[in-house]
Amino acid sequence: MAGKGKDASSSNTKGKKKEVKKETGLGLSVKKDDNFGEWYSEVVVNGEMIEYYDISGCYILRPWAMSIWEILQTFFDAEIKKMKIKNCYFPLFVSPGVLQKEKDHIEGFAPEVAWVTKSGESELEVPIAIRPTSETVMYPYFSKWIRGHRDLPLRLNQWCNVVRWEFSNPTPFIRSREFLWQEGHTAFMKIPNFLLLTKSCFISSCCRIKECLSCCGVKLLFLCWLQESFLVLEILELYRRIYEEFLAVPVIKGKKSEHEKFAGGLYTTTVEAFIPNTGRGIQGATSHCLGQNFAKMFEINFENDKGEKAMVWQNSWAYTTRTIGVMIMVHGDDKGLVLPPKIASIQTLNESGIRAEVDSRDNYSPGWKYSNWEMKGVPLRIEIGPKDLANNQVRAVRRDNSAKIDIPMANLVEQVNDLLNDIQKSLFEVAKQKRDACIHTVNTWEEFAEALIQKKMILAPWCDEEV
Ligand code: 86X
């Protein structure tokens, strides 16, 4: 598995070669397919995404990583604003009282909660927790702010850090003790009871919701339910777009099993990615229908239009900086990072909106600079030598497949744009073919176990019932 951290590198037998590579800042000491965990640790550091920190499980996000996060953030933030979701910011700290209130669903998580117990040398009278997620921080105020049906729906999002004191093998981006995310929390008015029965049928065929809507004449009745339940899937679609359109990582949408769903909710939808080198799926992001569980716990009640007391229906959803780690694991190669153009902070040619940078450093050789930018994953490199100048052309070199293309100066912007689009498409296609080649259909437990060893993604019969 990935990410043994920096300690793992010291046990490397190719120590000398590695020292040299470290000094020049060029190259990786292991190949992706030979030692995936070590390759990943090296690529995130040498690609200047991550610096290891002196607290285990915590990592510095360097500008090269942060710029990717900001691009994803800009996209997602604009999309949720179109859906009338508003940004807010709640405190980092949770008082122990409310955290206890939720103890049923928090039970299994308790060891992961980090506490502040001191200020300076003196013990705090009451220790305070650091948010691992913000239900307990936010929902008491949902309860306060939601009084009547006119206060609904309430649609909030916040961009923040959370802390979960994990004990299993920390990995940059993938599993860190502090990470960045957005967490969305919404509250809606009631849903007609009888529709609950059809809910699972709607969800298991989620893309058919619109069809169902148009085939049954009672659109108005469905409206409340759809608002609430539709949002879960609309958000899931944004998560799919983040992975597939921006990070060029194929994902599968689905509904979590009873075992894997968020215990506090009714059902959990998810986008799942696949890492060919580990042969394991990885959760990309989740969007939950919470039903009324939290409304009961936190007394999020309101007076409906008939003057009766009713409870809200809620959703919550999040994606994290893990997205970046998944992208690195899927696309990176033996030369370093491979960044899809849409999230690369440097593409080429600044005017006309292409993100570009000129490397005019004259204390490095061209060869060194090529390797350096390859390590950092820049999608397209443009070389301009004396011959190119004489011919009124430039040479473009693709990071994804090393193809070299001579481009006449006159067509530069147009051709570079075409190339970037092509790289984006091609990265996704290659990743998808690679993933699909791993899908293996099984019908027996023996086949299942064998496929797992072979690092396959398994397609198997599934009833989601415990026996
Ligand atoms: C589950 C559920 C949910 C809002 C999301 O997935 C979307 C955004 N939250 C998060 N979860 C916990 O509830 C949790 C609670 C505690 Cl106390 C903890 F230490 C760790 C947790 N991890 C996940």
XYZ file of C-alpha atoms and ligand atoms in Angstrom:
490
model
C 0.000 0.000 0.000
C 0.958 3.579 -0.526
C 2.828 6.066 1.537
C 5.179 4.665 4.093
C 6.433 8.182 4.617
C 9.950 9.450 4.651
C 11.258 6.829 7.042
C 10.750 4.129 4.443
C 13.245 5.772 2.122
C 16.205 5.204 4.439
C 15.916 1.445 4.061
C 16.389 1.724 0.314
C 19.256 -0.387 -0.991
C 19.927 2.033 -3.809
C 20.968 4.565 -1.214
C 23.804 6.067 -3.184
C 21.925 6.590 -6.390
C 19.223 8.146 -4.336
C 21.581 10.567 -2.622
C 22.756 11.818 -5.991
C 19.202 12.212 -7.219
C 18.227 14.008 -4.047
C 21.091 16.444 -4.440
C 20.275 17.387 -7.992
C 16.564 17.357 -7.230
C 16.125 15.280 -10.354
C 14.616 11.891 -10.894
C 13.017 9.302 -8.660
C 14.960 6.441 -7.075
C 12.175 3.865 -7.586
C 9.756 2.992 -10.367
C 6.014 3.298 -9.878
C 5.401 -0.380 -10.599
C 8.330 -1.610 -8.466
C 7.573 0.096 -5.165
C 4.410 2.108 -5.358
C 4.462 3.384 -1.766
C 7.990 4.711 -1.996
C 7.348 6.100 -5.485
C 4.368 8.060 -4.142
C 6.273 9.542 -1.203
C 9.056 10.634 -3.520
C 6.836 12.023 -6.228
C 4.814 14.254 -3.908
C 8.005 15.649 -2.369
C 10.169 15.957 -5.505
C 7.200 17.312 -7.449
C 7.071 20.084 -4.819
C 3.504 19.333 -3.767
C 4.244 18.245 -0.210
C 6.839 18.770 2.473
C 6.860 16.310 5.335
C 6.259 17.856 8.743
C 7.595 16.933 12.162
C 4.173 15.776 13.361
C 3.249 12.374 11.942
C 0.293 12.454 9.570
C 0.561 16.214 8.963
C 1.906 17.605 5.704
C 2.729 21.007 4.289
C 0.763 21.796 1.136
C 3.160 23.758 -1.043
C 1.951 26.270 -3.670
C 2.091 23.608 -6.390
C -0.551 21.580 -4.506
C -2.530 24.542 -3.209
C -3.035 25.925 -6.716
C -4.787 22.668 -7.692
C -7.023 22.852 -4.638
C -7.910 26.448 -5.538
C -8.911 25.493 -9.081
C -11.231 22.758 -7.801
C -12.535 25.152 -5.179
C -13.306 27.873 -7.735
C -15.292 25.418 -9.851
C -17.236 23.815 -7.008
C -17.911 27.080 -5.218
C -19.421 28.659 -8.327
C -21.589 25.586 -8.982
C -23.052 25.388 -5.475
C -23.789 29.107 -5.518
C -25.957 28.469 -8.593
C -27.839 25.995 -6.392
C -28.476 28.748 -3.810
C -26.052 27.260 -1.318
C -24.382 29.904 0.817
C -20.925 29.882 2.366
C -20.420 30.372 6.091
C -17.766 29.673 8.694
C -18.299 27.953 12.031
C -15.657 27.692 14.787
C -12.934 25.066 14.844
C -13.743 24.038 18.418
C -16.530 21.840 19.726
C -17.726 21.925 23.324
C -17.760 18.473 24.917
C -21.464 18.770 25.765
C -22.740 18.785 22.197
C -20.215 16.205 21.121
C -21.699 13.859 23.745
C -25.193 14.576 22.545
C -24.386 12.849 19.326
C -22.675 9.978 21.095
C -24.624 7.241 19.344
C -23.158 7.869 15.959
C -19.889 9.240 17.320
C -19.179 6.128 19.355
C -16.868 4.429 16.853
C -15.130 7.712 16.060
C -14.266 8.812 19.603
C -10.579 7.725 19.514
C -10.038 10.007 16.525
C -11.156 13.181 18.264
C -8.302 15.549 19.187
C -8.709 17.619 22.364
C -7.227 20.858 23.646
C -6.669 20.484 27.368
C -4.354 23.354 28.256
C -3.740 27.032 27.700
C -0.134 27.759 28.473
C 0.654 25.730 31.557
C -2.806 25.714 33.104
C -5.364 22.989 32.511
C -8.563 24.174 30.879
C -11.553 23.854 33.166
C -13.395 22.107 30.354
C -11.329 20.528 27.562
C -12.525 21.402 24.072
C -12.538 19.181 20.989
C -11.264 20.075 17.517
C -13.877 19.424 14.815
C -13.557 16.092 13.022
C -16.669 17.169 11.064
C -19.143 19.913 11.961
C -22.562 18.376 12.620
C -22.276 19.044 16.352
C -20.975 22.550 15.728
C -23.623 23.582 13.230
C -26.846 21.768 14.056
C -27.574 23.506 17.366
C -27.731 26.710 15.296
C -29.871 25.085 12.639
C -32.244 24.387 15.499
C -32.099 28.020 16.589
C -32.454 29.549 13.109
C -35.172 27.293 11.728
C -38.515 28.322 13.221
C -41.129 28.234 10.489
C -41.438 26.806 6.986
C -40.341 30.173 5.630
C -36.888 29.577 7.083
C -36.515 26.565 4.806
C -34.683 25.341 2.946
C -31.444 26.220 4.705
C -28.441 25.512 2.471
C -24.974 26.075 3.932
C -21.432 25.176 2.991
C -18.093 25.842 4.592
C -14.507 25.524 3.367
C -12.292 24.540 6.256
C -9.807 22.169 7.834
C -10.779 19.225 10.027
C -8.714 17.008 12.309
C -9.114 13.253 12.700
C -6.378 11.625 14.757
C -5.949 8.534 12.605
C -3.643 5.738 13.705
C -3.401 3.735 10.509
C -0.630 4.419 8.036
C -0.785 8.133 7.142
C -0.333 9.071 3.471
C -0.035 12.587 2.014
C -3.415 13.790 0.671
C -4.946 10.301 1.004
C -5.024 9.910 4.757
C -3.732 12.816 6.833
C -4.605 13.869 10.354
C -5.545 17.353 9.268
C -7.086 17.930 5.866
C -8.954 20.568 3.892
C -12.487 20.018 2.673
C -15.793 21.623 1.973
C -18.691 20.397 4.038
C -22.220 21.126 2.912
C -25.205 20.859 5.247
C -28.793 21.480 4.214
C -32.237 21.287 5.783
C -35.510 20.919 3.842
C -39.206 20.637 4.522
C -41.079 17.370 4.816
C -41.386 14.626 2.265
C -44.582 12.675 1.658
C -44.342 9.417 3.599
C -45.311 7.035 0.873
C -42.421 8.204 -1.242
C -40.018 6.776 1.261
C -40.963 3.370 -0.034
C -39.772 4.226 -3.506
C -36.651 5.968 -2.332
C -34.286 3.051 -2.726
C -35.647 2.353 -6.166
C -34.995 5.948 -7.130
C -31.507 5.892 -5.758
C -30.326 2.603 -7.146
C -31.238 3.973 -10.535
C -30.452 7.544 -9.675
C -30.115 8.797 -13.208
C -33.721 7.803 -13.811
C -35.160 10.321 -11.411
C -36.051 12.706 -14.188
C -37.764 9.940 -16.144
C -39.772 8.937 -13.115
C -40.773 12.516 -12.651
C -42.161 12.914 -16.101
C -43.944 9.562 -16.148
C -45.981 10.238 -13.018
C -48.405 13.112 -13.138
C -48.128 14.196 -9.510
C -45.186 16.529 -9.831
C -46.260 18.902 -7.103
C -46.470 16.233 -4.465
C -42.970 15.157 -5.335
C -41.547 18.609 -5.135
C -40.448 18.649 -1.502
C -38.962 15.202 -1.663
C -37.200 15.932 -4.900
C -35.677 19.179 -3.662
C -34.047 17.384 -0.800
C -33.158 14.162 -2.516
C -32.258 15.744 -5.826
C -29.625 17.844 -4.115
C -27.795 14.747 -2.878
C -27.442 13.587 -6.469
C -26.740 17.015 -7.940
C -23.798 17.321 -5.572
C -22.672 13.811 -6.444
C -22.644 14.848 -10.092
C -20.389 17.808 -9.219
C -18.039 15.375 -7.487
C -18.006 13.215 -10.614
C -17.118 16.276 -12.668
C -14.283 17.215 -10.312
C -12.738 13.791 -10.802
C -13.524 13.142 -14.441
C -13.463 16.601 -16.038
C -10.791 18.259 -13.928
C -8.563 15.507 -12.550
C -9.139 13.172 -15.542
C -9.792 10.328 -13.087
C -12.646 7.938 -13.935
C -15.047 7.295 -11.050
C -18.093 5.146 -10.431
C -21.176 6.648 -8.841
C -23.056 4.500 -6.410
C -24.804 3.962 -3.127
C -22.828 2.664 -0.154
C -23.751 -0.633 1.448
C -25.520 -0.526 4.812
C -22.187 -1.372 6.389
C -20.261 1.459 4.731
C -22.843 4.218 4.781
C -22.629 7.148 7.207
C -24.332 5.643 10.262
C -26.005 8.936 11.115
C -27.995 9.007 7.865
C -30.476 7.109 5.680
C -28.249 6.442 2.736
C -24.858 7.514 1.408
C -24.032 8.107 -2.232
C -20.418 8.085 -3.345
C -18.001 8.448 -6.217
C -15.381 5.698 -6.089
C -12.034 5.757 -7.882
C -9.638 2.883 -8.499
C -5.859 2.806 -8.049
C -4.456 0.190 -10.455
C -1.145 -0.097 -8.593
C -2.776 -1.160 -5.335
C -5.717 -2.890 -6.954
C -7.970 -1.117 -4.486
C -10.926 1.172 -4.824
C -10.845 4.460 -2.971
C -13.712 6.645 -1.794
C -13.615 9.884 -3.770
C -16.358 11.923 -2.080
C -19.712 11.303 -0.411
C -23.155 12.889 -0.440
C -25.604 11.765 2.241
C -29.332 11.795 2.708
C -29.581 12.150 6.484
C -33.321 11.795 6.775
C -34.549 13.126 10.131
C -32.011 11.493 12.455
C -30.111 14.680 13.205
C -33.320 16.699 13.330
C -34.424 14.415 16.180
C -31.074 14.617 17.970
C -30.711 18.389 17.683
C -34.410 19.264 17.737
C -34.417 20.958 14.368
C -38.156 21.596 14.282
C -40.377 24.079 12.536
C -44.023 24.976 12.209
C -45.359 23.883 8.824
C -47.940 25.724 6.727
C -50.775 24.006 8.613
C -49.437 25.230 11.921
C -48.217 21.754 12.912
C -44.813 20.972 14.363
C -42.567 19.141 11.902
C -38.967 18.002 11.617
C -36.570 18.927 8.821
C -34.979 16.549 6.343
C -31.237 16.953 5.903
C -28.334 16.301 3.548
C -24.621 16.575 4.016
C -21.741 16.178 1.576
C -17.999 16.644 1.380
C -14.902 16.281 -0.753
C -11.362 16.720 0.504
C -7.754 17.286 -0.528
C -7.668 13.498 -1.054
C -8.809 14.316 -4.613
C -5.268 15.528 -5.351
C -3.670 12.349 -4.032
C -5.911 10.146 -6.156
C -5.007 12.176 -9.262
C -1.277 11.814 -8.505
C -1.584 8.051 -7.970
C -3.534 7.554 -11.188
C -1.495 9.726 -13.592
C 2.025 10.002 -12.168
C 4.822 8.110 -13.923
C 8.506 7.269 -13.508
C 9.481 10.824 -14.408
C 7.255 12.361 -11.757
C 3.875 14.068 -11.579
C 1.589 14.232 -14.616
C -0.931 17.040 -14.185
C -4.077 17.256 -16.316
C -4.091 20.674 -18.062
C -7.322 21.824 -16.434
C -5.792 21.783 -12.957
C -2.188 22.607 -13.826
C -1.240 26.042 -12.557
C 1.197 26.287 -15.411
C -0.063 25.348 -18.863
C 1.591 27.588 -21.465
C 1.148 31.105 -22.819
C -0.429 33.538 -20.402
C -2.353 35.733 -22.756
C -5.508 34.123 -24.063
C -6.035 32.608 -20.634
C -3.497 29.802 -20.832
C -1.538 29.489 -17.591
C 2.136 29.743 -18.553
C 5.543 30.421 -17.073
C 8.855 31.219 -18.715
C 11.846 29.489 -17.131
C 14.547 32.041 -17.831
C 16.993 30.702 -15.248
C 20.409 30.690 -16.926
C 22.203 28.890 -14.107
C 20.556 25.583 -15.082
C 21.077 23.608 -18.295
C 18.088 23.037 -20.587
C 18.252 19.301 -19.767
C 18.003 19.956 -16.051
C 15.078 22.288 -16.550
C 13.249 19.725 -18.703
C 13.553 17.065 -15.997
C 12.571 19.547 -13.325
C 9.328 20.551 -15.056
C 8.631 16.929 -15.938
C 8.918 16.046 -12.267
C 6.395 18.785 -11.527
C 4.057 17.410 -14.173
C 3.572 20.479 -16.388
C 1.366 19.261 -19.271
C 3.191 20.950 -22.126
C 6.741 22.216 -22.478
C 7.672 24.657 -25.207
C 11.291 24.826 -26.293
C 12.607 27.677 -28.393
C 16.107 27.241 -29.751
C 18.037 29.278 -32.372
C 16.851 26.946 -35.131
C 13.248 27.284 -34.057
C 13.594 31.049 -34.061
C 15.067 30.983 -37.565
C 12.147 28.844 -38.757
C 9.571 30.943 -36.965
C 8.356 27.962 -34.975
C 8.526 26.432 -31.504
C 8.813 22.866 -30.318
C 6.128 21.544 -27.988
C 6.717 18.420 -25.890
C 3.821 16.630 -24.239
C 4.301 15.442 -20.661
C 1.788 12.612 -20.958
C 3.282 10.751 -23.934
C 6.558 12.600 -24.697
C 5.345 13.433 -28.232
C 7.196 16.323 -29.884
C 5.269 18.711 -32.125
C 6.663 21.669 -34.084
C 4.226 24.572 -34.102
C 4.451 27.619 -36.407
C 4.421 30.815 -34.330
C 1.386 32.079 -36.194
C -0.801 29.215 -34.910
C 0.644 29.020 -31.433
C -2.352 29.840 -29.257
C -4.789 27.782 -31.275
C -2.571 24.718 -31.487
C -1.530 24.879 -27.853
C -5.176 25.040 -26.837
C -5.926 22.040 -29.026
C -2.995 20.153 -27.567
C -4.045 20.883 -23.988
C -7.582 19.702 -24.706
C -6.173 16.602 -26.300
C -3.907 15.892 -23.312
C -6.833 16.313 -20.939
C -8.968 13.907 -22.961
C -6.198 11.426 -23.471
C -5.268 11.288 -19.768
C -8.857 10.411 -18.931
C -9.124 7.826 -21.706
C -5.871 6.112 -20.757
C -6.854 6.039 -17.077
C -10.299 4.693 -17.967
C -8.951 1.952 -20.205
C -6.508 0.970 -17.503
C -9.240 0.838 -14.898
C -11.718 -1.003 -17.103
C -9.056 -3.594 -17.911
C -8.989 -4.359 -14.175
C -12.729 -5.017 -13.888
C -13.355 -8.682 -13.311
C -16.753 -10.342 -12.978
C -16.987 -13.155 -10.435
C -19.728 -15.510 -9.263
C -18.107 -17.580 -6.545
C -16.157 -16.814 -3.406
C -13.070 -18.592 -4.802
C -13.111 -16.391 -7.894
C -13.650 -13.391 -5.663
C -10.608 -14.107 -3.482
C -8.404 -14.816 -6.474
C -9.460 -11.626 -8.285
C -8.655 -9.630 -5.169
C -5.118 -11.027 -5.076
C -4.756 -10.183 -8.765
C -5.531 -6.527 -7.889
C -8.764 -6.616 -9.862
C -11.783 -4.421 -9.431
C -14.515 -6.913 -8.708
C -18.008 -7.001 -10.123
C -19.978 -9.480 -8.025
C -23.571 -10.297 -7.133
C -24.621 -8.224 -4.112
C -27.779 -8.319 -2.016
C -26.729 -5.926 0.789
C -28.382 -8.179 3.373
C -26.648 -9.704 6.341
C -26.949 -13.451 6.760
C -18.627 11.016 9.107
C -20.083 12.479 7.787
C -20.373 13.761 7.021
C -20.330 16.192 6.995
C -19.821 13.752 5.662
O -19.342 12.752 5.167
C -20.024 14.972 4.863
C -19.750 16.224 5.632
N -20.041 14.982 7.725
C -18.760 12.359 8.462
N -17.627 11.057 10.161
C -17.961 11.450 11.401
O -19.128 11.730 11.688
C -16.920 11.514 12.370
C -17.187 11.922 13.668
C -16.170 11.969 14.571
Cl -16.448 12.453 16.177
C -14.848 11.630 14.205
F -13.879 11.709 15.105
C -14.573 11.231 12.912
C -15.606 11.196 11.972
N -15.349 10.802 10.705
C -16.350 10.749 9.838
